[in-house]
Coordinates of C-alpha atoms in Angstrom, one line a residue:
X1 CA -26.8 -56.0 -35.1
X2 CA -28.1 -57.9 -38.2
X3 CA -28.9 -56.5 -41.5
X4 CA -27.0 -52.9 -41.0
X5 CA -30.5 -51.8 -38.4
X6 CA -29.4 -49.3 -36.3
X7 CA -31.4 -49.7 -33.3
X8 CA -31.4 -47.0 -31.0
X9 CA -32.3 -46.7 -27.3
X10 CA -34.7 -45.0 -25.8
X11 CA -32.5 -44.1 -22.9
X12 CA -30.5 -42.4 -25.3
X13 CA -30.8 -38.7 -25.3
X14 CA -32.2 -36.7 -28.8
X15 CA -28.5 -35.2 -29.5
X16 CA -26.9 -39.2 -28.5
X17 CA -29.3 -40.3 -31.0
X18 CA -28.4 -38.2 -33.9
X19 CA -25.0 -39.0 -33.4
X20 CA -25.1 -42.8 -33.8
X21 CA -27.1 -42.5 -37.1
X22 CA -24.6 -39.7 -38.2
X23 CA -21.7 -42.1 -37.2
X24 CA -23.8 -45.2 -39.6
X25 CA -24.6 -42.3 -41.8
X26 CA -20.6 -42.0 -42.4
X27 CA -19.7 -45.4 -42.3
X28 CA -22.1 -46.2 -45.0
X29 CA -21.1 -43.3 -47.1
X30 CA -17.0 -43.4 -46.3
X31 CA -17.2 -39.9 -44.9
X32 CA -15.7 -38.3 -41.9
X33 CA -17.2 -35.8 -39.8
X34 CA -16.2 -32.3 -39.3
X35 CA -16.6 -29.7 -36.6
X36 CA -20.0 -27.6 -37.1
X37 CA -20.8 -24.3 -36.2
X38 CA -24.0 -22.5 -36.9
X39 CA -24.0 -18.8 -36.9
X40 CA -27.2 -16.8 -36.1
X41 CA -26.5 -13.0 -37.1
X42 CA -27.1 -10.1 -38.9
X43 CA -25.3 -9.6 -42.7
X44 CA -22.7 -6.6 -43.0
X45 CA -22.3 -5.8 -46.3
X46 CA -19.2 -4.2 -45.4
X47 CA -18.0 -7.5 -44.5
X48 CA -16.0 -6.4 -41.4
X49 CA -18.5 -7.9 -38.8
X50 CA -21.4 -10.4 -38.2
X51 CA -22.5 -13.7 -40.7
X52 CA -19.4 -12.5 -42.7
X53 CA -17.0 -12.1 -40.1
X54 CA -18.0 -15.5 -38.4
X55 CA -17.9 -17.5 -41.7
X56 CA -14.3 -16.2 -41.7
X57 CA -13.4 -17.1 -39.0
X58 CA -14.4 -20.3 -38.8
X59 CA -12.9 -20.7 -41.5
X60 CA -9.5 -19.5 -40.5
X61 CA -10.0 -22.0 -37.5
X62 CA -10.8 -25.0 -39.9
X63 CA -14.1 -25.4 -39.1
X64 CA -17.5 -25.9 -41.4
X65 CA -19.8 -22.6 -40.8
X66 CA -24.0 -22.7 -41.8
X67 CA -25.4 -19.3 -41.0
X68 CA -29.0 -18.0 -40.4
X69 CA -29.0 -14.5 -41.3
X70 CA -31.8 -12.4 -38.6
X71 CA -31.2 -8.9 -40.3
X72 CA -29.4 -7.5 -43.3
X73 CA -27.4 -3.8 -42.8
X74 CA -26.4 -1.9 -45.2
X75 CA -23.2 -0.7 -43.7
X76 CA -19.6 0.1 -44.6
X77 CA -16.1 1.5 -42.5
X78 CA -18.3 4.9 -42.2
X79 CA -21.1 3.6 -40.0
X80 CA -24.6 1.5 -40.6
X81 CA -26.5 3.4 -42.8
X82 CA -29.8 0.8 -43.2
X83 CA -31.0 -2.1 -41.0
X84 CA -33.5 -4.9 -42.5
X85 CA -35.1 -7.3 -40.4
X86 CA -35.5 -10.5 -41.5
X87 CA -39.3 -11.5 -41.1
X88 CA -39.7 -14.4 -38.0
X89 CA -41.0 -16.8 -39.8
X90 CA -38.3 -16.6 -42.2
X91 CA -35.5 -16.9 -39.4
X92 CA -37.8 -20.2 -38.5
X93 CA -37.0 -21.5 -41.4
X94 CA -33.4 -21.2 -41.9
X95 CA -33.0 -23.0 -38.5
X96 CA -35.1 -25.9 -39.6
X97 CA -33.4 -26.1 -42.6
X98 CA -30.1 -26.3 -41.2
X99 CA -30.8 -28.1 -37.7
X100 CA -32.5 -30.9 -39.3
X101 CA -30.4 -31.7 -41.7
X102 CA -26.8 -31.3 -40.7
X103 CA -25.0 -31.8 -37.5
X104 CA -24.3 -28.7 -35.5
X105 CA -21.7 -28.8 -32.9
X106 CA -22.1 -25.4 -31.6
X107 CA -24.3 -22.2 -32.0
X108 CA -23.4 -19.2 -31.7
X109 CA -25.3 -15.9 -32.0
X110 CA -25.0 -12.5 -33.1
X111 CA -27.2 -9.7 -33.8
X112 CA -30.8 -11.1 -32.5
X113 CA -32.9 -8.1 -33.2
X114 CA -36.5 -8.7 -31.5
X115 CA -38.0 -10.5 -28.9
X116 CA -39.4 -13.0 -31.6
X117 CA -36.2 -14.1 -33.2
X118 CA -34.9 -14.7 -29.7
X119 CA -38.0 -17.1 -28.7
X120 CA -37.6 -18.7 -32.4
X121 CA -33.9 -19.5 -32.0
X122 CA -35.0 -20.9 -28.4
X123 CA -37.5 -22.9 -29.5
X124 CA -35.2 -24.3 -32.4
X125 CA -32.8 -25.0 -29.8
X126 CA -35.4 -27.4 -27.9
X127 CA -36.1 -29.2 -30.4
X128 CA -32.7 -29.6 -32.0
X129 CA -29.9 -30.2 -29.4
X130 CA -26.4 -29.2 -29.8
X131 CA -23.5 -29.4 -27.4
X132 CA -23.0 -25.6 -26.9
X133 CA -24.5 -22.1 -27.5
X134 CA -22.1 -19.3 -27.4
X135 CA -23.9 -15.9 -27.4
X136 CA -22.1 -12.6 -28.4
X137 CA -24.7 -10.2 -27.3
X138 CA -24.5 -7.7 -30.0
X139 CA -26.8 -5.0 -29.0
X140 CA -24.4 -2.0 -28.3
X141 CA -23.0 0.0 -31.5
X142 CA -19.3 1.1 -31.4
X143 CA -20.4 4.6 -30.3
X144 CA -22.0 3.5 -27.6
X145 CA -25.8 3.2 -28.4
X146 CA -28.2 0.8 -27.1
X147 CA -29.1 -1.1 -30.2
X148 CA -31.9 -3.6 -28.2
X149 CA -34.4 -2.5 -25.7
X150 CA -35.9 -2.8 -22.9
X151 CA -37.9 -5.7 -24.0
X152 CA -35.5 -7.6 -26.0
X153 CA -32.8 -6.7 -22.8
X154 CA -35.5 -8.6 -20.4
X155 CA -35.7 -11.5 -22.7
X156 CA -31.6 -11.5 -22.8
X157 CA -31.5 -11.5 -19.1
X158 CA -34.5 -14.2 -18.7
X159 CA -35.0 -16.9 -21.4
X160 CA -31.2 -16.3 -23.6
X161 CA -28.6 -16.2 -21.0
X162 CA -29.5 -19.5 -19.0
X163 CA -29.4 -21.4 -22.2
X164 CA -25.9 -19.6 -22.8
X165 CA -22.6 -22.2 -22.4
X166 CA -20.8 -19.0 -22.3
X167 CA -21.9 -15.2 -23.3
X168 CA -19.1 -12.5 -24.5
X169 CA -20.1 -9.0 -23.8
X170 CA -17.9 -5.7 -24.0
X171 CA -18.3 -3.3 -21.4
X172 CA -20.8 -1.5 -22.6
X173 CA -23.1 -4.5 -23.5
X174 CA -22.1 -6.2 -20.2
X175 CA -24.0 -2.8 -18.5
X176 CA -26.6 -2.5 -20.4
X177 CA -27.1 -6.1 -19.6
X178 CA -26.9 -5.3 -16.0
X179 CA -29.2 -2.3 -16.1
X180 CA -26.6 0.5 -17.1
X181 CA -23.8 0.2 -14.0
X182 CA -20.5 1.7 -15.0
X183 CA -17.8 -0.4 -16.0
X184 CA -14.3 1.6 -15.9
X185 CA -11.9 -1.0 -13.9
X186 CA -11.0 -3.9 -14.2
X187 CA -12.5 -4.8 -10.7
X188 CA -15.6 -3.4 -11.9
X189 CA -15.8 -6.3 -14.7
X190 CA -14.6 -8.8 -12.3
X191 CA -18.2 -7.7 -10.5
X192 CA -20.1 -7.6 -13.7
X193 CA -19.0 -11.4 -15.0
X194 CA -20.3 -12.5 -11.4
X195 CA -23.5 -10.3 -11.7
X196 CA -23.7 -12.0 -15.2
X197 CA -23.3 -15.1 -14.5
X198 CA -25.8 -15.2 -11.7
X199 CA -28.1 -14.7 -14.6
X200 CA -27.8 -18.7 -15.7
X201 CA -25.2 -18.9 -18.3
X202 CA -22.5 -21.5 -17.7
X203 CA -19.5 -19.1 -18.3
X204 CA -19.0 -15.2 -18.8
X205 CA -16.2 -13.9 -20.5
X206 CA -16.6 -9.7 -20.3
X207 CA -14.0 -8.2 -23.0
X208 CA -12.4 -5.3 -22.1
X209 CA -11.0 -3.9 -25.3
X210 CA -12.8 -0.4 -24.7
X211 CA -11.6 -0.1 -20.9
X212 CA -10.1 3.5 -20.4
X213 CA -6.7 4.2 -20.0
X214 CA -5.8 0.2 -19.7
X215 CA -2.5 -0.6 -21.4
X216 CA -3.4 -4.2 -21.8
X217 CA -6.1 -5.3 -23.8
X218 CA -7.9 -7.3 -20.7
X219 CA -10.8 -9.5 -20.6
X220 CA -11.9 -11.3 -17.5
X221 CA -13.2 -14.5 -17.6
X222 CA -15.3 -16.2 -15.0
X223 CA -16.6 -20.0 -14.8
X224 CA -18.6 -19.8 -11.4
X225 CA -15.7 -20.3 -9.2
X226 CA -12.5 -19.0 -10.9
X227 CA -11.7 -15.8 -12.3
X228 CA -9.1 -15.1 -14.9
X229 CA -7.6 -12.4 -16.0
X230 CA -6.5 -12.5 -19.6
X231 CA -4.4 -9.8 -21.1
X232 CA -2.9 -9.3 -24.2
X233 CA -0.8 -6.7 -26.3
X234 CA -3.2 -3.6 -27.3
X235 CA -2.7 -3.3 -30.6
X236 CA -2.8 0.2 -31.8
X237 CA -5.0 0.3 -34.9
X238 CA -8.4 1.4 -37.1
X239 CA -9.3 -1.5 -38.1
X240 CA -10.6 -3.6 -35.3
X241 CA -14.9 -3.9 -36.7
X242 CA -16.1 -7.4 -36.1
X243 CA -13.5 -8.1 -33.3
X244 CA -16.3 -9.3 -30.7
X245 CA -17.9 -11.4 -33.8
X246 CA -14.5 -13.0 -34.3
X247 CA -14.0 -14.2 -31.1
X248 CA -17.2 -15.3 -29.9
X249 CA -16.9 -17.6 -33.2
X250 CA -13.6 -18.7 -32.4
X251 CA -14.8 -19.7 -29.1
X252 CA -17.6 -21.6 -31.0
X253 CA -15.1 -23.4 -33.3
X254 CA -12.8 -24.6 -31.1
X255 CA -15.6 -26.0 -28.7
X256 CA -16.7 -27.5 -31.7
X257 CA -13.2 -29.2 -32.3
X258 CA -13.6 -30.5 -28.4
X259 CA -11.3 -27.7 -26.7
X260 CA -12.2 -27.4 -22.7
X261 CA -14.2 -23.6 -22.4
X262 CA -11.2 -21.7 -21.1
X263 CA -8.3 -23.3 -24.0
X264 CA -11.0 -22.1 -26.5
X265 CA -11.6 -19.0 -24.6
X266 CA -7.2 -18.5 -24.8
X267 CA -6.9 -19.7 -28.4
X268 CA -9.6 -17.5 -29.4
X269 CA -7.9 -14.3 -27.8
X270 CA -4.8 -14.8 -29.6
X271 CA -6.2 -15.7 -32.9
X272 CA -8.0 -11.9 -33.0
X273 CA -4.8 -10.8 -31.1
X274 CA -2.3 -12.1 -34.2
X275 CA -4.8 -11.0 -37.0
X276 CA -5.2 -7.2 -35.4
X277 CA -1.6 -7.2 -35.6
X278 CA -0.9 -8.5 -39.0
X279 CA -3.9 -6.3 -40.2
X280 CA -3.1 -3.0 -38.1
X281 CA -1.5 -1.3 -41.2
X282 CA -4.4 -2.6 -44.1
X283 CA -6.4 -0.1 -46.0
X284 CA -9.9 -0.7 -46.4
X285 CA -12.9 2.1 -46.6
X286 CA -12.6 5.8 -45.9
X287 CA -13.9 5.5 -42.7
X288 CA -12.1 5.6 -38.6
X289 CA -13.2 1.9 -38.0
X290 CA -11.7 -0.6 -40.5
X291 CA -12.0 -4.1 -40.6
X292 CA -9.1 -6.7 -40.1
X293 CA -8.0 -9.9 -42.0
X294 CA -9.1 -12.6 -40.8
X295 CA -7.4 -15.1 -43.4
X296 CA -3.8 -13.8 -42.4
X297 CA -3.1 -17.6 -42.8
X298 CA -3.2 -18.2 -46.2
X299 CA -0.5 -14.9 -47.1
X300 CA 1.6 -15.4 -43.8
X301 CA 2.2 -19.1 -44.1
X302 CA 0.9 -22.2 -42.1
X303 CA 4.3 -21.9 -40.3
X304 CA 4.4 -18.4 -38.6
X305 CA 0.5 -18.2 -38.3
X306 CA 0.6 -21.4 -35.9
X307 CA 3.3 -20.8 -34.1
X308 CA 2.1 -17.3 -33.1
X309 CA -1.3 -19.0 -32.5
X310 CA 0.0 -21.6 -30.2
X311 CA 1.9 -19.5 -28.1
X312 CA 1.4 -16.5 -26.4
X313 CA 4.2 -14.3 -24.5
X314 CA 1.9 -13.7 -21.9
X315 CA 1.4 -17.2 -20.5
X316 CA 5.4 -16.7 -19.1
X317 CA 4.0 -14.4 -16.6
X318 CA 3.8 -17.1 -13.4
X319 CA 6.3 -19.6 -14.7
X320 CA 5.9 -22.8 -12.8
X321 CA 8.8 -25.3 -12.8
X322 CA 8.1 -28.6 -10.7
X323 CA 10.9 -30.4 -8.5
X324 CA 9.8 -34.0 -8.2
X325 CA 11.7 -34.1 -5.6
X326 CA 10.3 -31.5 -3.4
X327 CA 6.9 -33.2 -3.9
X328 CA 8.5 -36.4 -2.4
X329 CA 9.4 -34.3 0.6
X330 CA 6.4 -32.6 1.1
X331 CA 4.0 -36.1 0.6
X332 CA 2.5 -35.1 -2.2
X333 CA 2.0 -36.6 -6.5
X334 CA 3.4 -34.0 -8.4
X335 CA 0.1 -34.2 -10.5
X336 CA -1.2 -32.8 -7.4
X337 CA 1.1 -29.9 -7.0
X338 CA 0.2 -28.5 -10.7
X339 CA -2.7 -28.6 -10.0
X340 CA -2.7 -26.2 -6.9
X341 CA -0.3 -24.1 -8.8
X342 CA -3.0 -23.4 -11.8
X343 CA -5.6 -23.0 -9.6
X344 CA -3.2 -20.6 -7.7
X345 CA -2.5 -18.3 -10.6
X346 CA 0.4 -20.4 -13.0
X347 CA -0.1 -19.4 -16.4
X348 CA 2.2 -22.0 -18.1
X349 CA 3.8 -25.1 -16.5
X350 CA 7.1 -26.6 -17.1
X351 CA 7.5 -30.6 -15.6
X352 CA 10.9 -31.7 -14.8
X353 CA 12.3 -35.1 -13.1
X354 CA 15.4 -35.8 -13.8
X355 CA 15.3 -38.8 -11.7
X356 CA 12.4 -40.4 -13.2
X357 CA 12.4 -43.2 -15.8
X358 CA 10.8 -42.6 -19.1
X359 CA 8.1 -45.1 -18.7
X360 CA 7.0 -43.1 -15.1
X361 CA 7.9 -39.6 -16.9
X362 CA 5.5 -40.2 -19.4
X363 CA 2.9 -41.0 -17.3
X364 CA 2.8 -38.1 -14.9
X365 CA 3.3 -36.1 -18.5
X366 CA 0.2 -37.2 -19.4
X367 CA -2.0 -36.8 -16.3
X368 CA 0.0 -33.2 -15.8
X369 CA -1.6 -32.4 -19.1
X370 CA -4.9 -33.3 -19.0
X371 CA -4.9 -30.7 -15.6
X372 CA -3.5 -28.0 -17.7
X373 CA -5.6 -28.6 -21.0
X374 CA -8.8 -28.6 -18.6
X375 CA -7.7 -25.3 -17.3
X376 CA -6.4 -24.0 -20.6
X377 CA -2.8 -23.5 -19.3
X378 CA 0.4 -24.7 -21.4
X379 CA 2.7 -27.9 -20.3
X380 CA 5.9 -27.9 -21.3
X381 CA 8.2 -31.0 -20.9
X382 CA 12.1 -30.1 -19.7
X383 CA 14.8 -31.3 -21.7
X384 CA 12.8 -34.5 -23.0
X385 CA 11.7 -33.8 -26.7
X386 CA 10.7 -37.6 -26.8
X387 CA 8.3 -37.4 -23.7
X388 CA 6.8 -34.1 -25.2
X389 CA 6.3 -35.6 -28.3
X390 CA 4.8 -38.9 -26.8
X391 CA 2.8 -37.5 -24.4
X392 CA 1.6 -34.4 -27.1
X393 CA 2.6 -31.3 -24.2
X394 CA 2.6 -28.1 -25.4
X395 CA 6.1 -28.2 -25.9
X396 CA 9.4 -28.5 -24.7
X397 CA 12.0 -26.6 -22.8
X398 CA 16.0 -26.8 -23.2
X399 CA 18.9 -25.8 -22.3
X400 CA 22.7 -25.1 -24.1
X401 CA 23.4 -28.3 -23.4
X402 CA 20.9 -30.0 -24.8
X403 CA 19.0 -30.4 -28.0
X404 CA 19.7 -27.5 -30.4
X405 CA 16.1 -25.5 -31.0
X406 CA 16.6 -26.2 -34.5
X407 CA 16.1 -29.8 -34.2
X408 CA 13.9 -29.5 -31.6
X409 CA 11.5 -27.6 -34.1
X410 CA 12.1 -30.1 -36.7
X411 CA 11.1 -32.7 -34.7
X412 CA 7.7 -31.4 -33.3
X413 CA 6.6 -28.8 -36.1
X414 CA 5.3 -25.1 -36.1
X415 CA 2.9 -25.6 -33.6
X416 CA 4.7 -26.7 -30.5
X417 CA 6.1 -23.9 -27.6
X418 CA 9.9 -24.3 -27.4
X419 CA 11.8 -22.4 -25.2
X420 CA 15.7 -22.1 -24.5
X421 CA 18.0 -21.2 -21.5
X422 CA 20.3 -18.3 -22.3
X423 CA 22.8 -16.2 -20.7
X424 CA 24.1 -14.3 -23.1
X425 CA 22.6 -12.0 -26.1
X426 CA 24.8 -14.5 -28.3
X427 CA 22.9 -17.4 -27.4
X428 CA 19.6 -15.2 -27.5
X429 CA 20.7 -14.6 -30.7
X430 CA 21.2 -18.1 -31.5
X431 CA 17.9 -19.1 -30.2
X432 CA 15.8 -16.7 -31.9
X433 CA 17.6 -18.3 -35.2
X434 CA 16.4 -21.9 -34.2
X435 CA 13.2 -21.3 -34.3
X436 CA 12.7 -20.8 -30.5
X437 CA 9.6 -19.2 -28.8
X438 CA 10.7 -17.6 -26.2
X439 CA 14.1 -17.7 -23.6
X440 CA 14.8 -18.6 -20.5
X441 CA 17.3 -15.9 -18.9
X442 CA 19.6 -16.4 -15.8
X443 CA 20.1 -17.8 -13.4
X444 CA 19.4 -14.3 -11.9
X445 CA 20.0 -15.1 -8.1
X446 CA 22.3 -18.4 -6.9
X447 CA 19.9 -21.5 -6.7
X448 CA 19.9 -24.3 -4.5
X449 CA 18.6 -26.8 -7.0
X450 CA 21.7 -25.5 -9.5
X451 CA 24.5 -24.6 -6.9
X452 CA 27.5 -24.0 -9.8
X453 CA 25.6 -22.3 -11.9
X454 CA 27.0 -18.7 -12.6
X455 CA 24.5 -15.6 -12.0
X456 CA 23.7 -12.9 -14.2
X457 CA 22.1 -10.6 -11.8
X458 CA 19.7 -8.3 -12.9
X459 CA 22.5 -6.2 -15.0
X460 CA 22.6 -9.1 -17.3
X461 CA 19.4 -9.8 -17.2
X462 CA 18.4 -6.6 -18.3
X463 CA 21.2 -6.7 -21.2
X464 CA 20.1 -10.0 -22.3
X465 CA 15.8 -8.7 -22.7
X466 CA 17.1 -5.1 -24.3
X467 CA 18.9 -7.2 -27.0
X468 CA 16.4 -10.5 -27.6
X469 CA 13.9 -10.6 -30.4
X470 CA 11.8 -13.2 -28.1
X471 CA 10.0 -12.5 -25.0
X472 CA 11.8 -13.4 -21.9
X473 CA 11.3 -15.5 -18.2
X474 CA 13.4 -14.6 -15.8
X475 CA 14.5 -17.9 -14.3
X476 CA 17.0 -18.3 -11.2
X477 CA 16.6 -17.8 -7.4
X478 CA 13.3 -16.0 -7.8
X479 CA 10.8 -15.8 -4.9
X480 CA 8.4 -13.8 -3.1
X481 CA 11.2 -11.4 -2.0
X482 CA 13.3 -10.5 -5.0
X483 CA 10.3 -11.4 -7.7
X484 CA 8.5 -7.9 -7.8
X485 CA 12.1 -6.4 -8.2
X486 CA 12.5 -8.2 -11.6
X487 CA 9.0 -7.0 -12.7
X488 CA 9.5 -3.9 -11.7
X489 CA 11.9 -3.3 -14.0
X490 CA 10.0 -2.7 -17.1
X491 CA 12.7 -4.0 -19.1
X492 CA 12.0 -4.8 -23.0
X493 CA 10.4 -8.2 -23.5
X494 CA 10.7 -9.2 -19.8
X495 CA 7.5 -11.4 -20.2
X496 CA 7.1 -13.1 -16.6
X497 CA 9.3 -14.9 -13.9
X498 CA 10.3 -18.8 -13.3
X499 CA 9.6 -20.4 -10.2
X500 CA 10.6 -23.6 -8.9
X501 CA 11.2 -23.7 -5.1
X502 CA 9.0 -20.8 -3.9
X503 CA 6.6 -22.7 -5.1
X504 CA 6.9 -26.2 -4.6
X505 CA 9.6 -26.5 -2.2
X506 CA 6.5 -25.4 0.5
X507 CA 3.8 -27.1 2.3
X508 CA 0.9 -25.0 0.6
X509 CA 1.3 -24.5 -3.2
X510 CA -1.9 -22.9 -3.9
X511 CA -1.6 -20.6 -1.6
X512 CA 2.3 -19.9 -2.5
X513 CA 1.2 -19.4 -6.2
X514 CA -1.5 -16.8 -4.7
X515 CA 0.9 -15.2 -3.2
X516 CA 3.4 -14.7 -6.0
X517 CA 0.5 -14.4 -8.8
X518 CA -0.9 -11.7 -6.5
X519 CA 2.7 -9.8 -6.2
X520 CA 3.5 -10.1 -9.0
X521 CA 0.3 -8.1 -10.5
X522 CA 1.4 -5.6 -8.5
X523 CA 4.9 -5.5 -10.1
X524 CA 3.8 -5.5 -13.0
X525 CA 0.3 -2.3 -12.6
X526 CA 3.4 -0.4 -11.1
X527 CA 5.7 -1.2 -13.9
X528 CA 3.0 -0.3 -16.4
X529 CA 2.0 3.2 -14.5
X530 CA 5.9 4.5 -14.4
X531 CA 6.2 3.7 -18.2
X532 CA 3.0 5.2 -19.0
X533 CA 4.5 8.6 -17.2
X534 CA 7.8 8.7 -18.9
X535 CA 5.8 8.5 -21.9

């Protein structure tokens, strides 16, 4: 290429274009590129919700944030008390001015408050590409009333939602969406994300934060052929305004940063999840909906604010340990058999050969993860810190006999998972000092694959969770017959159950890990229902 011409081909599509002459732009400059993501929203003065809340959050996820505001409220914790549109022609503008100029990874959208702005931003988006649009459909108020109608609804329904990468309705938007169908179960939003997504867009996540008398804050996600069912602590506080905002723009930002839907889907949830609970307690306004803090990680420290953010307890519910030995004898890559697991249902994966050689290790670590990262599920890496650290898994799992926690941590920083095997609340003890995320308890039942090892039964078990300050898997012996018994116990912190054999010690994994996931919901809905009535 002589003279520094950038010389572009006409195969290449409008968006492939912009980025070559951004990456000369850079090189000619000595810049860098950063993630982009363009909110278009309405301003809350109070701060709690919308352009503000989105700006926040992106910035809490490290990401640059342009806005295009579409209508300015004056509202505070007590309700909205004016709404201002912001002329059409206006909104034009601000797109313009932003799309042409700087390069947007992702938009996402807000309050849209007439048919116009709708066709506008659509007719931006055709002639400015971006990789993804992620539309929050903000047109239901916190009491319940319709905010957009029928007209603006239709043009939701016809012209937004098939340009949508993903759309993240509440309940009560999903059924105004859908023409007003009641949404009380979590079946019912299982039917509404497929109703949804029938409408065109690429993914539906419908949030569930509003579903009566769920103990769980549940959302269910759909992609067109999988559902998942996402659930997190319900956090008991006021001050959850601009929730839905926050996590359609996390979803926005880590797209922009290159995270597969469902990871940015996950890391979104628990970002809102670990600011509602560092904010529950906050102050702000004299009215019953507050909002939270979205830049918990500049008072909390980088250190506790990743680690909570890269690891949620809830991912130990279907604990999936591979035997690369089992694989052998049923003819089949252990790559292969992680993947039928997380398409069965296993919310986290722990690989372990102790036969293998590093150089072969690392290599099926590698393609393992690049399975789990497209389906958003953890890999952790057993015993081998220096195969996790080469191969960049989630983290690392050990047990008393190997690396301390503490050196572990040291070794791969705050934001890596590490989990430790305990028997005893002294070593539960000691592994909540080192740093650890979580612990291993057992073995519960005797195990072929560790025939000396001593049992705790489910006596110790339960001792061990009462007294831990991390969540707990139950690991040991645990298969489709004695599983729903551990569940079922309701014990503190009892977060999920290992499985290694039950699992992959049979001819049909998927359809093992259905089975289990499946039981193990059950377990856990009865669990939940008994402790609801002794409370």
């Amino acid at each position: 290429m002589a003279s520094g011409v950038v010389i572009l081909s006409n195969s290449l599509s409008f968006y492939q274009k912009r980025i070559v002459m951004s990456s000369r732009m850079q090189e000619k400059n000595g810049g860098a590129s950063i993630p982009h993501v363009l909110s278009v929203a309405g301003s809350d003065s109070g701060a709690g919700a919308g352009i503000q809340a989105d700006l926040k959050a992106c910035a809490a996820r490290g990401v640059y944030c342009s806005t295009v505001i579409t209508s300015v409220t004056a509202q505070n914790t007590v309700g909205v008390q004016a709404v201002h549109a912001v002329p059409e022609d206006f909104v034009a503008q601000q797109l313009k001015s932003v799309l042409s100029d700087m390069q947007v990874d992702v938009v996402k959208t807000g309050m849209l408050p007439s048919v116009g702005v709708v066709k506008v931003l659509l007719q931006s988006l055709t002639e400015f590409s971006v990789r993804a649009l992620v539309v929050d459909p903000v047109m239901v108020s916190t009491s319940g009333d319709v905010l957009a109608g029928p007209s603006i609804l239709s043009t939701f329904r016809e012209e937004l939602l098939p340009m949508a990468n993903i759309v993240t309705p509440n309940i009560k938007e999903a059924s105004a969406l859908l023409g007003g169908i009641r949404l009380e179960t979590v079946a019912d939003m299982r039917n509404a994300a497929e109703l949804l997504h029938a409408l065109g867009p690429r993914n539906v996540l419908v949030k569930g934060g509003d579903l009566p008398d769920s103990l769980d804050a549940v959302d269910i996600f759909f992609n067109g052929e999988h559902f998942y069912e996402l659930r997190s602590s319900r956090i008991k506080t006021r001050n959850t305004h601009g929730t839905g905002c926050t996590l359609a723009s996390c979803i926005a930002a880590e797209l922009a940063k290159g995270s597969p839907m469902l990871t940015a889907v996950r890391v979104a949830k628990r970002y809102v999840e670990t600011a509602l609970e560092y904010s529950k307690d906050i102050l702000i306004g004299n009215g019953i909906q507050g909002p939270f803090d979205h830049l918990l990680r500049l008072k909390s420290g980088s250190h506790s604010f990743h680690r909570k953010d890269a690891f949620n307890p809830s991912d130990l519910f279907l604990y999936a340990v591979t035997d690369s030995g089992m694989n052998k004898k049923w003819g089949r890559s252990t790559v292969d058999a992680v993947a039928a697991a997380i398409q069965g249902g296993a919310t986290i994966v722990q690989l372990r050969d102790k036969d293998a050689g590093t150089k072969d290790f690392l290599e099926t670590a590698k393609s393992c993860l690049a399975v789990c990262r497209s389906h958003g599920v953890p890999l952790l890496i057993n015993d081998r810190v220096d195969v996790a650290l080469a191969s960049d898994a989630d983290g690392v799992h050990v047990g008393q006999s190997d690396m301390p926690a503490t050196v572990a941590r040291t070794l791969l920083g705050p934001e890596k998972i590490i989990g430790v095997s305990c028997k005893t609340i002294e070593q539960a003890q000691q592994a909540w000092i080192g740093s650890a995320d979580y612990i291993g308890c057992g073995g519960v039942y005797s195990t072929n694959t560790k025939a000396n090892n001593p049992t705790i039964g489910l006596d110790g078990l339960k001792t061990v969770c009462s007294a831990s300050k991390l969540p707990v898997v139950a690991i040991g012996g645990i298969n489709a017959s004695n599983a729903g018994t551990v569940m079922e116990m309701g014990v503190p912190n009892l977060k999920g159950v290992a499985i290694v054999s039950a699992l992959f010690d049979r001819e049909n994994v998927l359809a093992e890990t259905k089975k289990l996931h499946a039981l193990l919901m059950e377990a856990s809905s009865s669990s939940s229902s008994s402790s609801s009535k002794i409370q």
